[in-house]
């Protein structure tokens, strides 16, 4: 695996999402790359903070509003058409 490719694996490594062969190659690279070491630490810290985030369950009024709106708002057509074009259709 090329070194350039290894630099792109910091996030996946921090999330324990690499297959064994890539993890082994990355760990060998990590032993000598302070940039990747720092980035991996930062990703791991951010991941830990996200894991502690609180979730809020929306109330039934919000659910009802959303379900009503999806019946009245047109989808944007495939191919990147604009919202304005979709409204005129």
Short mmCIF file of N, CA and C in Angstrom, two decimals:
data_model
loop_
_atom_site.label_atom_id
_atom_site.label_comp_id
_atom_site.label_asym_id
_atom_site.label_seq_id
_atom_site.Cartn_x
_atom_site.Cartn_y
_atom_site.Cartn_z
N UNK A 1 0.85 -1.17 0.00
CA UNK A 1 0.00 0.00 0.00
C UNK A 1 0.90 1.24 0.00
N UNK A 2 0.54 2.22 -0.82
CA UNK A 2 1.34 3.44 -0.92
C UNK A 2 1.15 4.31 0.31
N UNK A 3 2.17 5.07 0.65
CA UNK A 3 2.12 5.96 1.81
C UNK A 3 0.99 6.98 1.68
N UNK A 4 0.77 7.49 0.46
CA UNK A 4 -0.31 8.47 0.27
C UNK A 4 -1.65 7.88 0.66
N UNK A 5 -1.84 6.60 0.34
CA UNK A 5 -3.08 5.92 0.70
C UNK A 5 -3.20 5.75 2.21
N UNK A 6 -2.10 5.47 2.86
CA UNK A 6 -2.12 5.27 4.31
C UNK A 6 -2.55 6.54 5.04
N UNK A 7 -2.17 7.70 4.55
CA UNK A 7 -2.55 8.96 5.19
C UNK A 7 -4.06 9.17 5.19
N UNK A 8 -4.75 8.53 4.28
CA UNK A 8 -6.20 8.71 4.20
C UNK A 8 -6.98 7.76 5.12
N UNK A 9 -6.30 6.94 5.88
CA UNK A 9 -6.96 5.92 6.69
C UNK A 9 -7.13 6.30 8.16
N UNK A 10 -6.76 7.52 8.54
CA UNK A 10 -6.80 7.87 9.97
C UNK A 10 -8.20 7.77 10.56
N UNK A 11 -9.21 8.27 9.84
CA UNK A 11 -10.57 8.21 10.36
C UNK A 11 -11.08 6.79 10.50
N UNK A 12 -10.87 5.99 9.47
CA UNK A 12 -11.31 4.59 9.52
C UNK A 12 -10.59 3.83 10.62
N UNK A 13 -9.32 4.13 10.81
CA UNK A 13 -8.56 3.47 11.88
C UNK A 13 -9.12 3.85 13.25
N UNK A 14 -9.41 5.13 13.44
CA UNK A 14 -9.95 5.58 14.73
C UNK A 14 -11.30 4.95 15.02
N UNK A 15 -12.05 4.61 13.98
CA UNK A 15 -13.36 3.99 14.15
C UNK A 15 -13.29 2.46 14.17
N UNK A 16 -12.07 1.92 14.11
CA UNK A 16 -11.88 0.46 14.08
C UNK A 16 -12.60 -0.15 12.88
N UNK A 17 -12.49 0.51 11.73
CA UNK A 17 -13.23 0.09 10.55
C UNK A 17 -12.32 -0.39 9.41
N UNK A 18 -11.09 -0.76 9.73
CA UNK A 18 -10.18 -1.24 8.70
C UNK A 18 -10.09 -2.76 8.74
N UNK A 19 -10.00 -3.39 7.56
CA UNK A 19 -9.73 -4.83 7.56
C UNK A 19 -8.33 -5.08 8.11
N UNK A 20 -8.07 -6.29 8.55
CA UNK A 20 -6.82 -6.62 9.23
C UNK A 20 -5.57 -6.21 8.45
N UNK A 21 -5.55 -6.46 7.15
CA UNK A 21 -4.34 -6.15 6.38
C UNK A 21 -4.08 -4.64 6.31
N UNK A 22 -5.14 -3.85 6.13
CA UNK A 22 -4.96 -2.39 6.10
C UNK A 22 -4.62 -1.85 7.48
N UNK A 23 -5.23 -2.43 8.52
CA UNK A 23 -4.93 -1.99 9.88
C UNK A 23 -3.46 -2.25 10.21
N UNK A 24 -2.96 -3.41 9.85
CA UNK A 24 -1.56 -3.74 10.11
C UNK A 24 -0.62 -2.78 9.37
N UNK A 25 -0.91 -2.51 8.10
CA UNK A 25 -0.08 -1.59 7.31
C UNK A 25 -0.15 -0.19 7.91
N UNK A 26 -1.35 0.23 8.32
CA UNK A 26 -1.49 1.57 8.89
C UNK A 26 -0.75 1.68 10.22
N UNK A 27 -0.82 0.66 11.04
CA UNK A 27 -0.12 0.71 12.33
C UNK A 27 1.39 0.78 12.14
N UNK A 28 1.92 0.10 11.14
CA UNK A 28 3.35 0.22 10.85
C UNK A 28 3.67 1.66 10.42
N UNK A 29 2.82 2.22 9.59
CA UNK A 29 3.01 3.61 9.15
C UNK A 29 2.87 4.57 10.32
N UNK A 30 1.90 4.32 11.17
CA UNK A 30 1.59 5.20 12.30
C UNK A 30 2.77 5.32 13.25
N UNK A 31 3.53 4.28 13.38
CA UNK A 31 4.68 4.29 14.29
C UNK A 31 5.71 5.36 13.92
N UNK A 32 5.73 5.78 12.66
CA UNK A 32 6.71 6.77 12.25
C UNK A 32 6.14 8.05 11.69
N UNK A 33 4.83 8.24 11.77
CA UNK A 33 4.21 9.42 11.18
C UNK A 33 3.49 10.22 12.25
N UNK A 34 4.09 11.30 12.69
CA UNK A 34 3.48 12.11 13.75
C UNK A 34 2.20 12.79 13.28
N UNK A 35 2.12 13.11 12.00
CA UNK A 35 0.90 13.75 11.48
C UNK A 35 -0.29 12.80 11.60
N UNK A 36 -0.11 11.57 11.17
CA UNK A 36 -1.19 10.59 11.26
C UNK A 36 -1.49 10.24 12.71
N UNK A 37 -0.46 10.22 13.54
CA UNK A 37 -0.67 9.93 14.97
C UNK A 37 -1.57 11.00 15.58
N UNK A 38 -1.29 12.26 15.31
CA UNK A 38 -2.09 13.35 15.86
C UNK A 38 -3.51 13.31 15.30
N UNK A 39 -3.64 13.11 14.00
CA UNK A 39 -4.97 13.08 13.39
C UNK A 39 -5.79 11.92 13.93
N UNK A 40 -5.16 10.78 14.13
CA UNK A 40 -5.86 9.62 14.68
C UNK A 40 -6.34 9.91 16.10
N UNK A 41 -5.49 10.54 16.91
CA UNK A 41 -5.91 10.92 18.27
C UNK A 41 -7.11 11.86 18.23
N UNK A 42 -7.06 12.84 17.32
CA UNK A 42 -8.16 13.80 17.22
C UNK A 42 -9.46 13.13 16.78
N UNK A 43 -9.35 12.22 15.79
CA UNK A 43 -10.54 11.48 15.36
C UNK A 43 -11.10 10.63 16.50
N UNK A 44 -10.23 9.98 17.24
CA UNK A 44 -10.68 9.13 18.35
C UNK A 44 -11.37 9.98 19.42
N UNK A 45 -10.83 11.15 19.71
CA UNK A 45 -11.45 12.04 20.71
C UNK A 45 -12.81 12.52 20.23
N UNK A 46 -12.90 12.90 18.96
CA UNK A 46 -14.18 13.36 18.41
C UNK A 46 -15.21 12.24 18.42
N UNK A 47 -14.78 11.03 18.11
CA UNK A 47 -15.67 9.88 18.11
C UNK A 47 -16.20 9.62 19.52
N UNK A 48 -15.33 9.74 20.51
CA UNK A 48 -15.76 9.54 21.89
C UNK A 48 -16.79 10.59 22.30
N UNK A 49 -16.54 11.84 21.90
CA UNK A 49 -17.51 12.91 22.23
C UNK A 49 -18.85 12.66 21.55
N UNK A 50 -18.83 12.23 20.29
CA UNK A 50 -20.08 11.94 19.59
C UNK A 50 -20.84 10.80 20.25
N UNK A 51 -20.12 9.85 20.79
CA UNK A 51 -20.75 8.73 21.47
C UNK A 51 -21.47 9.15 22.74
N UNK A 52 -21.07 10.27 23.32
CA UNK A 52 -21.70 10.77 24.53
C UNK A 52 -22.83 11.75 24.25
N UNK A 53 -23.04 12.09 22.99
CA UNK A 53 -24.05 13.07 22.63
C UNK A 53 -25.44 12.57 23.02
N UNK A 54 -26.25 13.48 23.46
CA UNK A 54 -27.62 13.14 23.84
C UNK A 54 -28.53 13.23 22.62
N UNK A 55 -29.49 12.37 22.57
CA UNK A 55 -30.48 12.44 21.50
C UNK A 55 -31.78 12.97 22.08
N UNK A 56 -32.51 13.63 21.24
CA UNK A 56 -33.81 14.17 21.65
C UNK A 56 -34.86 13.58 20.73
N UNK A 57 -35.86 13.00 21.32
CA UNK A 57 -36.95 12.44 20.53
C UNK A 57 -37.93 13.57 20.23
N UNK A 58 -38.20 13.82 18.95
CA UNK A 58 -39.14 14.90 18.63
C UNK A 58 -40.54 14.55 19.09
N UNK A 59 -41.27 15.56 19.43
CA UNK A 59 -42.64 15.36 19.89
C UNK A 59 -43.57 14.97 18.75
N UNK A 60 -44.76 14.50 19.08
CA UNK A 60 -45.71 14.06 18.05
C UNK A 60 -46.15 15.19 17.13
N UNK A 61 -46.17 16.42 17.60
CA UNK A 61 -46.57 17.54 16.76
C UNK A 61 -45.59 17.71 15.60
N UNK A 62 -44.29 17.62 15.87
CA UNK A 62 -43.30 17.75 14.82
C UNK A 62 -43.44 16.62 13.81
N UNK A 63 -43.64 15.41 14.29
CA UNK A 63 -43.82 14.27 13.40
C UNK A 63 -45.02 14.49 12.48
N UNK A 64 -46.11 14.94 13.04
CA UNK A 64 -47.31 15.19 12.24
C UNK A 64 -47.07 16.27 11.19
N UNK A 65 -46.34 17.34 11.55
CA UNK A 65 -46.04 18.41 10.60
C UNK A 65 -45.20 17.90 9.44
N UNK A 66 -44.19 17.10 9.77
CA UNK A 66 -43.30 16.56 8.73
C UNK A 66 -44.08 15.63 7.81
N UNK A 67 -44.87 14.75 8.38
CA UNK A 67 -45.63 13.82 7.55
C UNK A 67 -46.64 14.55 6.66
N UNK A 68 -47.20 15.64 7.14
CA UNK A 68 -48.10 16.43 6.31
C UNK A 68 -47.34 17.12 5.18
N UNK A 69 -46.18 17.70 5.48
CA UNK A 69 -45.41 18.44 4.47
C UNK A 69 -44.91 17.53 3.36
N UNK A 70 -44.58 16.29 3.65
CA UNK A 70 -44.06 15.44 2.58
C UNK A 70 -45.13 15.10 1.55
N UNK A 71 -46.38 15.33 1.89
CA UNK A 71 -47.44 15.10 0.90
C UNK A 71 -47.70 16.34 0.06
N UNK A 72 -47.13 17.49 0.44
CA UNK A 72 -47.41 18.74 -0.27
C UNK A 72 -46.20 19.35 -0.96
N UNK A 73 -45.01 18.83 -0.71
CA UNK A 73 -43.78 19.39 -1.30
C UNK A 73 -43.28 18.43 -2.35
N UNK A 74 -43.07 18.94 -3.56
CA UNK A 74 -42.58 18.10 -4.66
C UNK A 74 -41.11 17.78 -4.49
N UNK A 75 -40.72 16.61 -4.93
CA UNK A 75 -39.32 16.23 -4.94
C UNK A 75 -38.62 16.90 -6.11
N UNK A 76 -37.34 17.14 -5.95
CA UNK A 76 -36.53 17.64 -7.05
C UNK A 76 -36.34 16.48 -8.02
N UNK A 77 -36.54 16.73 -9.31
CA UNK A 77 -36.41 15.63 -10.27
C UNK A 77 -34.98 15.12 -10.36
N UNK A 78 -34.80 13.86 -10.76
CA UNK A 78 -33.45 13.32 -10.93
C UNK A 78 -32.68 14.15 -11.95
N UNK A 79 -31.39 14.17 -11.80
CA UNK A 79 -30.55 14.89 -12.75
C UNK A 79 -30.17 16.28 -12.28
N UNK A 80 -30.42 16.59 -11.04
CA UNK A 80 -29.95 17.86 -10.49
C UNK A 80 -30.79 19.06 -10.84
N UNK A 81 -32.06 18.86 -11.19
CA UNK A 81 -32.92 20.01 -11.44
C UNK A 81 -33.05 20.87 -10.21
N UNK A 82 -33.32 22.12 -10.38
CA UNK A 82 -33.44 23.02 -9.23
C UNK A 82 -34.83 22.90 -8.61
N UNK A 83 -34.95 23.37 -7.40
CA UNK A 83 -36.23 23.35 -6.70
C UNK A 83 -37.23 24.20 -7.47
N UNK A 84 -36.79 25.33 -7.99
CA UNK A 84 -37.69 26.22 -8.74
C UNK A 84 -38.25 25.50 -9.97
N UNK A 85 -37.42 24.75 -10.69
CA UNK A 85 -37.88 23.99 -11.85
C UNK A 85 -38.90 22.95 -11.41
N UNK A 86 -38.68 22.31 -10.28
CA UNK A 86 -39.61 21.29 -9.79
C UNK A 86 -40.95 21.89 -9.44
N UNK A 87 -40.95 23.11 -8.90
CA UNK A 87 -42.19 23.76 -8.54
C UNK A 87 -43.03 24.10 -9.76
N UNK A 88 -42.37 24.45 -10.87
CA UNK A 88 -43.09 24.81 -12.09
C UNK A 88 -43.63 23.59 -12.81
N UNK A 89 -43.07 22.43 -12.54
CA UNK A 89 -43.46 21.21 -13.27
C UNK A 89 -44.85 20.75 -12.92
#
